[in-house]
mmCIF file of C-alpha atoms in Angstrom:
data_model
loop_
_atom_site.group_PDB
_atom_site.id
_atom_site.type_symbol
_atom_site.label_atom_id
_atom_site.label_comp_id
_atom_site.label_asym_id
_atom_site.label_seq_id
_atom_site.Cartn_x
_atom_site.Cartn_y
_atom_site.Cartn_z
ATOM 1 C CA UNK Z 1 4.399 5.531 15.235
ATOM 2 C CA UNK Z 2 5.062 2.922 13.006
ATOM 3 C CA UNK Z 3 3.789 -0.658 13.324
ATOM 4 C CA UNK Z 4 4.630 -4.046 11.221
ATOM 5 C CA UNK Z 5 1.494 -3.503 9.074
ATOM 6 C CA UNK Z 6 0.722 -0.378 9.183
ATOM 7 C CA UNK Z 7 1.974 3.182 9.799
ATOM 8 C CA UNK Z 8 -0.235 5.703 11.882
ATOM 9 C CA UNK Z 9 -0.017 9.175 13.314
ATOM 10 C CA UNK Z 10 -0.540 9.792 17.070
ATOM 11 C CA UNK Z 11 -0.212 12.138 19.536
ATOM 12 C CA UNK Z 12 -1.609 13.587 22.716
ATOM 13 C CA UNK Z 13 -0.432 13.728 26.753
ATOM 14 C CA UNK Z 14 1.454 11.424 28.815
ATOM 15 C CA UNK Z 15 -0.525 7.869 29.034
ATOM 16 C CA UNK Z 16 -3.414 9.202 26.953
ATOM 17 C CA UNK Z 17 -3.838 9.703 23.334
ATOM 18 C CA UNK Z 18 -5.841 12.602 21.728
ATOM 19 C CA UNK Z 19 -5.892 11.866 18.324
ATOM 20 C CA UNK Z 20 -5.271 8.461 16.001
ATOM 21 C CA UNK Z 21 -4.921 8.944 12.229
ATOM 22 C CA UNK Z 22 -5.042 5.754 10.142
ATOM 23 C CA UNK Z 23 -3.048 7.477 7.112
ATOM 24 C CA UNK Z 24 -1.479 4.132 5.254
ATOM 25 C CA UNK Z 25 -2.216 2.880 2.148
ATOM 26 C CA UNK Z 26 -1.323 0.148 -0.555
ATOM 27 C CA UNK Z 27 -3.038 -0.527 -3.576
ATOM 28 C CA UNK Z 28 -3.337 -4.065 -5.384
ATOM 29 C CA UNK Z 29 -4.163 -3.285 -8.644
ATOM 30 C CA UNK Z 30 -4.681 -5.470 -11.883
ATOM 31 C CA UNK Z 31 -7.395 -7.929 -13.205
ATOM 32 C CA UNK Z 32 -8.759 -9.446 -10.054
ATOM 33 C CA UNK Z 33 -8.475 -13.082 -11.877
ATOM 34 C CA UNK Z 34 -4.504 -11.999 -11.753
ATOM 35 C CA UNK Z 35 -4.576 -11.341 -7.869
ATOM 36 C CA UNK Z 36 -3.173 -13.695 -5.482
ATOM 37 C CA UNK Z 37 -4.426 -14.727 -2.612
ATOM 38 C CA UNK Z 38 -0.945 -13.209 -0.599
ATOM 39 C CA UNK Z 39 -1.776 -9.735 -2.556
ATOM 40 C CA UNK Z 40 -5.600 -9.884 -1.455
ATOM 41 C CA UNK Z 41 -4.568 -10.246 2.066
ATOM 42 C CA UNK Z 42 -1.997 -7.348 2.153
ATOM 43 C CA UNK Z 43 -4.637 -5.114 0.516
ATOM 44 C CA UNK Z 44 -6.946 -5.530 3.549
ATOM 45 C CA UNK Z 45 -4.122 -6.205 5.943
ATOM 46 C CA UNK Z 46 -2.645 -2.661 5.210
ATOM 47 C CA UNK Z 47 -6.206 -0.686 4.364
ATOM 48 C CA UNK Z 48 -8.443 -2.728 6.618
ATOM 49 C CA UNK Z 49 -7.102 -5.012 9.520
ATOM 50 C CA UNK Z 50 -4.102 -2.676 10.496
ATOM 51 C CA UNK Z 51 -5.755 0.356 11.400
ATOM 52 C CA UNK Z 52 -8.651 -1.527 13.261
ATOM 53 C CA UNK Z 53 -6.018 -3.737 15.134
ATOM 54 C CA UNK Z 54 -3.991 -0.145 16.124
ATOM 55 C CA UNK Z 55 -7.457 1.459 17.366
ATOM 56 C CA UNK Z 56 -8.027 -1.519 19.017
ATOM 57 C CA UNK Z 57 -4.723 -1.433 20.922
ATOM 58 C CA UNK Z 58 -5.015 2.250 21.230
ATOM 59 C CA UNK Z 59 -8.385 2.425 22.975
ATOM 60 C CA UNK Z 60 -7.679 2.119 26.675
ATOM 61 C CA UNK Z 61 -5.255 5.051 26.451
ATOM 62 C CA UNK Z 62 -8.082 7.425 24.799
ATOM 63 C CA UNK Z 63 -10.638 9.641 26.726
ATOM 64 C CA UNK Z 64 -13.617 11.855 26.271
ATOM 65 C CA UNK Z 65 -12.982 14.027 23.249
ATOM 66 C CA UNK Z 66 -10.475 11.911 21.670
ATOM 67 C CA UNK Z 67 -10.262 11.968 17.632
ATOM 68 C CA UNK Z 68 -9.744 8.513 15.232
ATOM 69 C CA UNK Z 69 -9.640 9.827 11.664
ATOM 70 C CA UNK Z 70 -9.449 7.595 8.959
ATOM 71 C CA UNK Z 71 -8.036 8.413 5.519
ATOM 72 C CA UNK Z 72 -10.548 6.616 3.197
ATOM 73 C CA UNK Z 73 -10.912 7.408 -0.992
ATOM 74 C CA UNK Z 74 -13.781 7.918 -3.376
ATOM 75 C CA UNK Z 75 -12.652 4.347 -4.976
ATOM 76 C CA UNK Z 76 -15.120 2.680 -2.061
ATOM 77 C CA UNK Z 77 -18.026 4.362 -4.268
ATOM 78 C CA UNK Z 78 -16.585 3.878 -7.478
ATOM 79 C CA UNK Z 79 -14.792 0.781 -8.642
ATOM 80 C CA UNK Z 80 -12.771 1.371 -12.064
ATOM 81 C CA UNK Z 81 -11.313 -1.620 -13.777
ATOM 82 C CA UNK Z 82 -8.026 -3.564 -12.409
ATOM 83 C CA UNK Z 83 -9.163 -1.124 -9.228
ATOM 84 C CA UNK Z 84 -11.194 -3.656 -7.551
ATOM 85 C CA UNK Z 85 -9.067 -5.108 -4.058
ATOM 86 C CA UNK Z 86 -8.397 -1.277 -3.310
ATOM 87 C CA UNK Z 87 -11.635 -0.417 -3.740
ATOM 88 C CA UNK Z 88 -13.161 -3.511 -1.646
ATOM 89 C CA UNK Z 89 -10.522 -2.457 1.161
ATOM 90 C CA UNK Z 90 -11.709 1.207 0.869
ATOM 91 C CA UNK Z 91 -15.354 -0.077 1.199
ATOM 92 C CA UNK Z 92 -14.307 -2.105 4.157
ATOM 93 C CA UNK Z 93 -13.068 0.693 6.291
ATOM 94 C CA UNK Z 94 -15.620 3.286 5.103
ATOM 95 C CA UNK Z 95 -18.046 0.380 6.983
ATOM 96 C CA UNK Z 96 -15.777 -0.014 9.836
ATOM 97 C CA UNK Z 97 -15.264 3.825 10.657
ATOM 98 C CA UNK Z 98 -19.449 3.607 10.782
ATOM 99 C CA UNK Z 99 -19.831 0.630 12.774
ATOM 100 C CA UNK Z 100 -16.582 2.661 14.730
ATOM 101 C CA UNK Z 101 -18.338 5.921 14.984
ATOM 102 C CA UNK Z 102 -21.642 3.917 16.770
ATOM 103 C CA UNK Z 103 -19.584 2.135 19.196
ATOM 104 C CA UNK Z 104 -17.396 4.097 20.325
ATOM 105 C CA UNK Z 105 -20.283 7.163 20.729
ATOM 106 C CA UNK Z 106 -20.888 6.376 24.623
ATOM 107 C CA UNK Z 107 -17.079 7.023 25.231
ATOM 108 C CA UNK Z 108 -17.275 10.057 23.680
ATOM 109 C CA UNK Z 109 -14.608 9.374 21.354
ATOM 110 C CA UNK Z 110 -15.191 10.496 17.643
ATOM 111 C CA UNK Z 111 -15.167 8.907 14.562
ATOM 112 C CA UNK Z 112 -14.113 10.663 10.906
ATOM 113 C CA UNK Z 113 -13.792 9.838 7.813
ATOM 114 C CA UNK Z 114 -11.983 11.625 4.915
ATOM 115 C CA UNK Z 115 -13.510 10.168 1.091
ATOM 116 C CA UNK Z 116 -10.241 11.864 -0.282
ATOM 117 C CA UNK Z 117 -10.020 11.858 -4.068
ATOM 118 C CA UNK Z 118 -6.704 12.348 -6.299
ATOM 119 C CA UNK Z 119 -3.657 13.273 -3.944
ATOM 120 C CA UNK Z 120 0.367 13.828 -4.382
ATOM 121 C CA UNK Z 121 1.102 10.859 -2.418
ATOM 122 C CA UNK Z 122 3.844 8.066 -3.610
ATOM 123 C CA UNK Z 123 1.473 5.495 -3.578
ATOM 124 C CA UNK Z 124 0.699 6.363 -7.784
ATOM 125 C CA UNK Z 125 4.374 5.373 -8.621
ATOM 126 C CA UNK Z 126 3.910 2.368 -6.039
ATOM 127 C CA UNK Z 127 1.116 1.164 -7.882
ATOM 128 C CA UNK Z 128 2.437 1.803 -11.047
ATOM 129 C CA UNK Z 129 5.502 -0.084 -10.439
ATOM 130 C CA UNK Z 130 3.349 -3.369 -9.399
ATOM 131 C CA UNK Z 131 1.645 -3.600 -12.481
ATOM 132 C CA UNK Z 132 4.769 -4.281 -14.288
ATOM 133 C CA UNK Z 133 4.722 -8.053 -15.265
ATOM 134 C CA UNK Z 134 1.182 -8.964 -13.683
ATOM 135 C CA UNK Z 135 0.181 -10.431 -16.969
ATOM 136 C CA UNK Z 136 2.387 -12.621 -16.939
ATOM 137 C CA UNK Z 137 -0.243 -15.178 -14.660
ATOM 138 C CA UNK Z 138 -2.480 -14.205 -17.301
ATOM 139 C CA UNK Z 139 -3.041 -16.879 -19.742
ATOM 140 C CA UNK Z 140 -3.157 -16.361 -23.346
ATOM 141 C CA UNK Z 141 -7.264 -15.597 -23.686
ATOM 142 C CA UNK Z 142 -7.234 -13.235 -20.825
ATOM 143 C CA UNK Z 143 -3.782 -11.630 -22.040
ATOM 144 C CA UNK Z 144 -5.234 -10.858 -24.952
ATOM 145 C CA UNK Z 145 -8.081 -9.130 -23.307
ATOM 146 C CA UNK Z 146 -6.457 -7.029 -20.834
ATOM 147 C CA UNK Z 147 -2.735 -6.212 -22.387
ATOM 148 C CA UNK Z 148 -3.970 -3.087 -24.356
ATOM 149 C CA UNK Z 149 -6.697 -2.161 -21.212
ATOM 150 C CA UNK Z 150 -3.623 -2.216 -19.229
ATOM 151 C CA UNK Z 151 -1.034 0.191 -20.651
ATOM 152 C CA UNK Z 152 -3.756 2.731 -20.435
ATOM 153 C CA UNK Z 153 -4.284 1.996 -17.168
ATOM 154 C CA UNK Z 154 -0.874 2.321 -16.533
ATOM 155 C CA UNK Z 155 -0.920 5.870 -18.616
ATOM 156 C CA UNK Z 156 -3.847 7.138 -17.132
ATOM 157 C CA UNK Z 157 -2.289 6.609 -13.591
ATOM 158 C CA UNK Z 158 0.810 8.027 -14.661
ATOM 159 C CA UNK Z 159 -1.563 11.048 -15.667
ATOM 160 C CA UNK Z 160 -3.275 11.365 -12.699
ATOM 161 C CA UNK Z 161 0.245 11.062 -10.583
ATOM 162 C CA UNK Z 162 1.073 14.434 -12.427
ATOM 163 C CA UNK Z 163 -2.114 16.259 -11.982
ATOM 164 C CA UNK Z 164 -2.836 15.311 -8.853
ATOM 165 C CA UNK Z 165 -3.361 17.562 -5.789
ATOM 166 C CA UNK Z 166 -1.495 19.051 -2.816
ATOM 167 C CA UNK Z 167 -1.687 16.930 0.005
ATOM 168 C CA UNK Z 168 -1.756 20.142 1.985
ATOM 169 C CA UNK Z 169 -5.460 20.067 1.834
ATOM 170 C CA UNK Z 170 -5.565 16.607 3.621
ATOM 171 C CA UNK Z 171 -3.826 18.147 6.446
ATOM 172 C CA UNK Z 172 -5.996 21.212 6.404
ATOM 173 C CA UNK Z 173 -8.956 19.232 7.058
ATOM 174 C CA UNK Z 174 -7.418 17.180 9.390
ATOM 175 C CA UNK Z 175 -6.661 20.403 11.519
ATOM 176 C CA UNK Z 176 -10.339 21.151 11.338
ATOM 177 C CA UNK Z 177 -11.073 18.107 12.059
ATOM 178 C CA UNK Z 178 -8.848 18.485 15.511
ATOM 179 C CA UNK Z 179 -10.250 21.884 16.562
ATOM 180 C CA UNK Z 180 -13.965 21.476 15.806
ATOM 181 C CA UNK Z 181 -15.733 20.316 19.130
ATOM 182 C CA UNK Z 182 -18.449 18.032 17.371
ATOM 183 C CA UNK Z 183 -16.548 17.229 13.946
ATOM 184 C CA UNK Z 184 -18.522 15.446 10.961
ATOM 185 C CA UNK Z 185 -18.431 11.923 10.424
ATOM 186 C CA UNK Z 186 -17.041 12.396 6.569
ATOM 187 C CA UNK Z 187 -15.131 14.969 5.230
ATOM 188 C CA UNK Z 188 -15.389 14.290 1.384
ATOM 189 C CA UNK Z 189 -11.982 16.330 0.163
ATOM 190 C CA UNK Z 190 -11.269 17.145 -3.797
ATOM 191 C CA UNK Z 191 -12.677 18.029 -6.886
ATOM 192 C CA UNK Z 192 -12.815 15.010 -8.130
ATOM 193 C CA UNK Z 193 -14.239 12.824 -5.255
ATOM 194 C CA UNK Z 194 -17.398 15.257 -5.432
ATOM 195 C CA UNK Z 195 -17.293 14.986 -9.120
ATOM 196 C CA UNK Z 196 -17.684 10.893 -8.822
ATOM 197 C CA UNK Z 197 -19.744 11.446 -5.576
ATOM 198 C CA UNK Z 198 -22.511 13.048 -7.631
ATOM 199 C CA UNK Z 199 -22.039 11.116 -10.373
ATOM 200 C CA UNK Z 200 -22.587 8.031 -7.997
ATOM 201 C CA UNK Z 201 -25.830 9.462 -7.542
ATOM 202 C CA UNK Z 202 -27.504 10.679 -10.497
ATOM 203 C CA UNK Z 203 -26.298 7.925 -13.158
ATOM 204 C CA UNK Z 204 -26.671 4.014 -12.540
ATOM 205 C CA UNK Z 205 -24.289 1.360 -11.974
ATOM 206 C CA UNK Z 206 -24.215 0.380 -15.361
ATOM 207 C CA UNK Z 207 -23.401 3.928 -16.659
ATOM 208 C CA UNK Z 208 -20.723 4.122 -14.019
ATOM 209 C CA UNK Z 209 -18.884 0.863 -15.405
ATOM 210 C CA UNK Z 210 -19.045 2.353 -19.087
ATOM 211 C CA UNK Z 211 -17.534 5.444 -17.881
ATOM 212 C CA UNK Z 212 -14.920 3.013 -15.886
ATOM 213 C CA UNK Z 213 -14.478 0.593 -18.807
ATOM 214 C CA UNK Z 214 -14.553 4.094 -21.598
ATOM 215 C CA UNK Z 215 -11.232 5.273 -19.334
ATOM 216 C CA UNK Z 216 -9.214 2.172 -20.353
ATOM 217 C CA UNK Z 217 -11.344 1.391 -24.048
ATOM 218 C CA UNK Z 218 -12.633 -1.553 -22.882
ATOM 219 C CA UNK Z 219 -16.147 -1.197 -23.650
ATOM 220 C CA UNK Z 220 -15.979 -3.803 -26.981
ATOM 221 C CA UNK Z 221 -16.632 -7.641 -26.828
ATOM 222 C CA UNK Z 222 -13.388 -9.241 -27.189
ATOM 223 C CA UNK Z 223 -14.286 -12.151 -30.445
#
């Protein structure tokens, strides 16, 4: 099914649906001084409002039993730099699915979440391909701050596009998901949303923003 804002999978019986999956994505990226307001709003419209607005048009045609899984990321725990609207958008429906998941409980209607980490998905070369000119609102301080920061952002994602893993274990999950009779409220799927997962927990913020800024070699003060 495919909607103006966002595209979802559903399925089930005639008048009813068994199972919504919120699968869409967009990411914003770039120095959040750089954003624009109209970019800002299509990073929540697409991660945030849009699947809420589809469950929310769904819900009279779901029963007992029925399934809402949300495809969330490890970026709503950890925030790299020029990361931050797709993170805040992650956050935002990691909170929703909970405030979801309580709600919806006396209908019997169950609420997951998958914290997915690096997947084969086009949405790297998406991203990728808005970067290009975004420094151009810059102006000539904040230019010189962020151009170099930038191309390695842009490598690193290019990187991570390549070594990224089968989407094949999304849909695995999602199967269990579907035939468990009381499934979990998060799935956390990939090695390296468990790696950042722990690392959320034993190390504090500020360690977690050197490790962010050490990715891109921003960690000196710009004279």
């Amino acid at each position: 099914l495919f909607h103006p804002i966002v595209s979802i999978t559903m399925w089930g019986r005639e008048n009813a649906y068994d199972c919504i999956i919120n699968c869409a994505g967009v990411v914003e990226g770039g120095p959040l001084l750089t954003i624009s307001g109209e970019q800002m709003q299509t990073q929540f419209q697409v991660n945030v409002f849009g699947p809420l607005q589809l469950v929310r048009c769904a819900l009279p045609f779901m029963e007992h039993g029925s399934r809402i899984i949300n495809i969330g990321s490890i970026s709503a725990r950890i925030t790299l730099p020029f990361m931050g609207p797709y993170s805040a958008s992650k956050a935002a429906l990691a909170r929703l699915s909970s405030a979801l998941r309580s709600e919806l409980y006396p209908l019997g209607i169950y609420v997951s979440l998958i914290e997915a980490g690096n997947f084969r998905t086009p949405i790297w070369q998406k991203s990728i391909n808005r970067f290009a000119n975004i420094l151009e609102r810059c102006d000539a301080r904040l230019k010189n701050i962020y151009s170099a920061p930038m191309d390695r952002a842009i490598a690193v994602a290019k990187q991570m596009e390549n070594s990224s893993a089968d989407p094949a274990v999304i849909v695995c999950a999602i199967v269990s998901i579907l035939e468990c009779r009381n499934p979990a409220s998060l799935y956390r799927i990939g090695v390296d949303a468990w790696a950042w997962s722990i690392l959320d927990r034993i190390l504090p913020l500020r360690a977690i923003e050197w490790i962010g800024r050490a990715v891109v070699k921003m960690n000196k003060f710009e004279r």
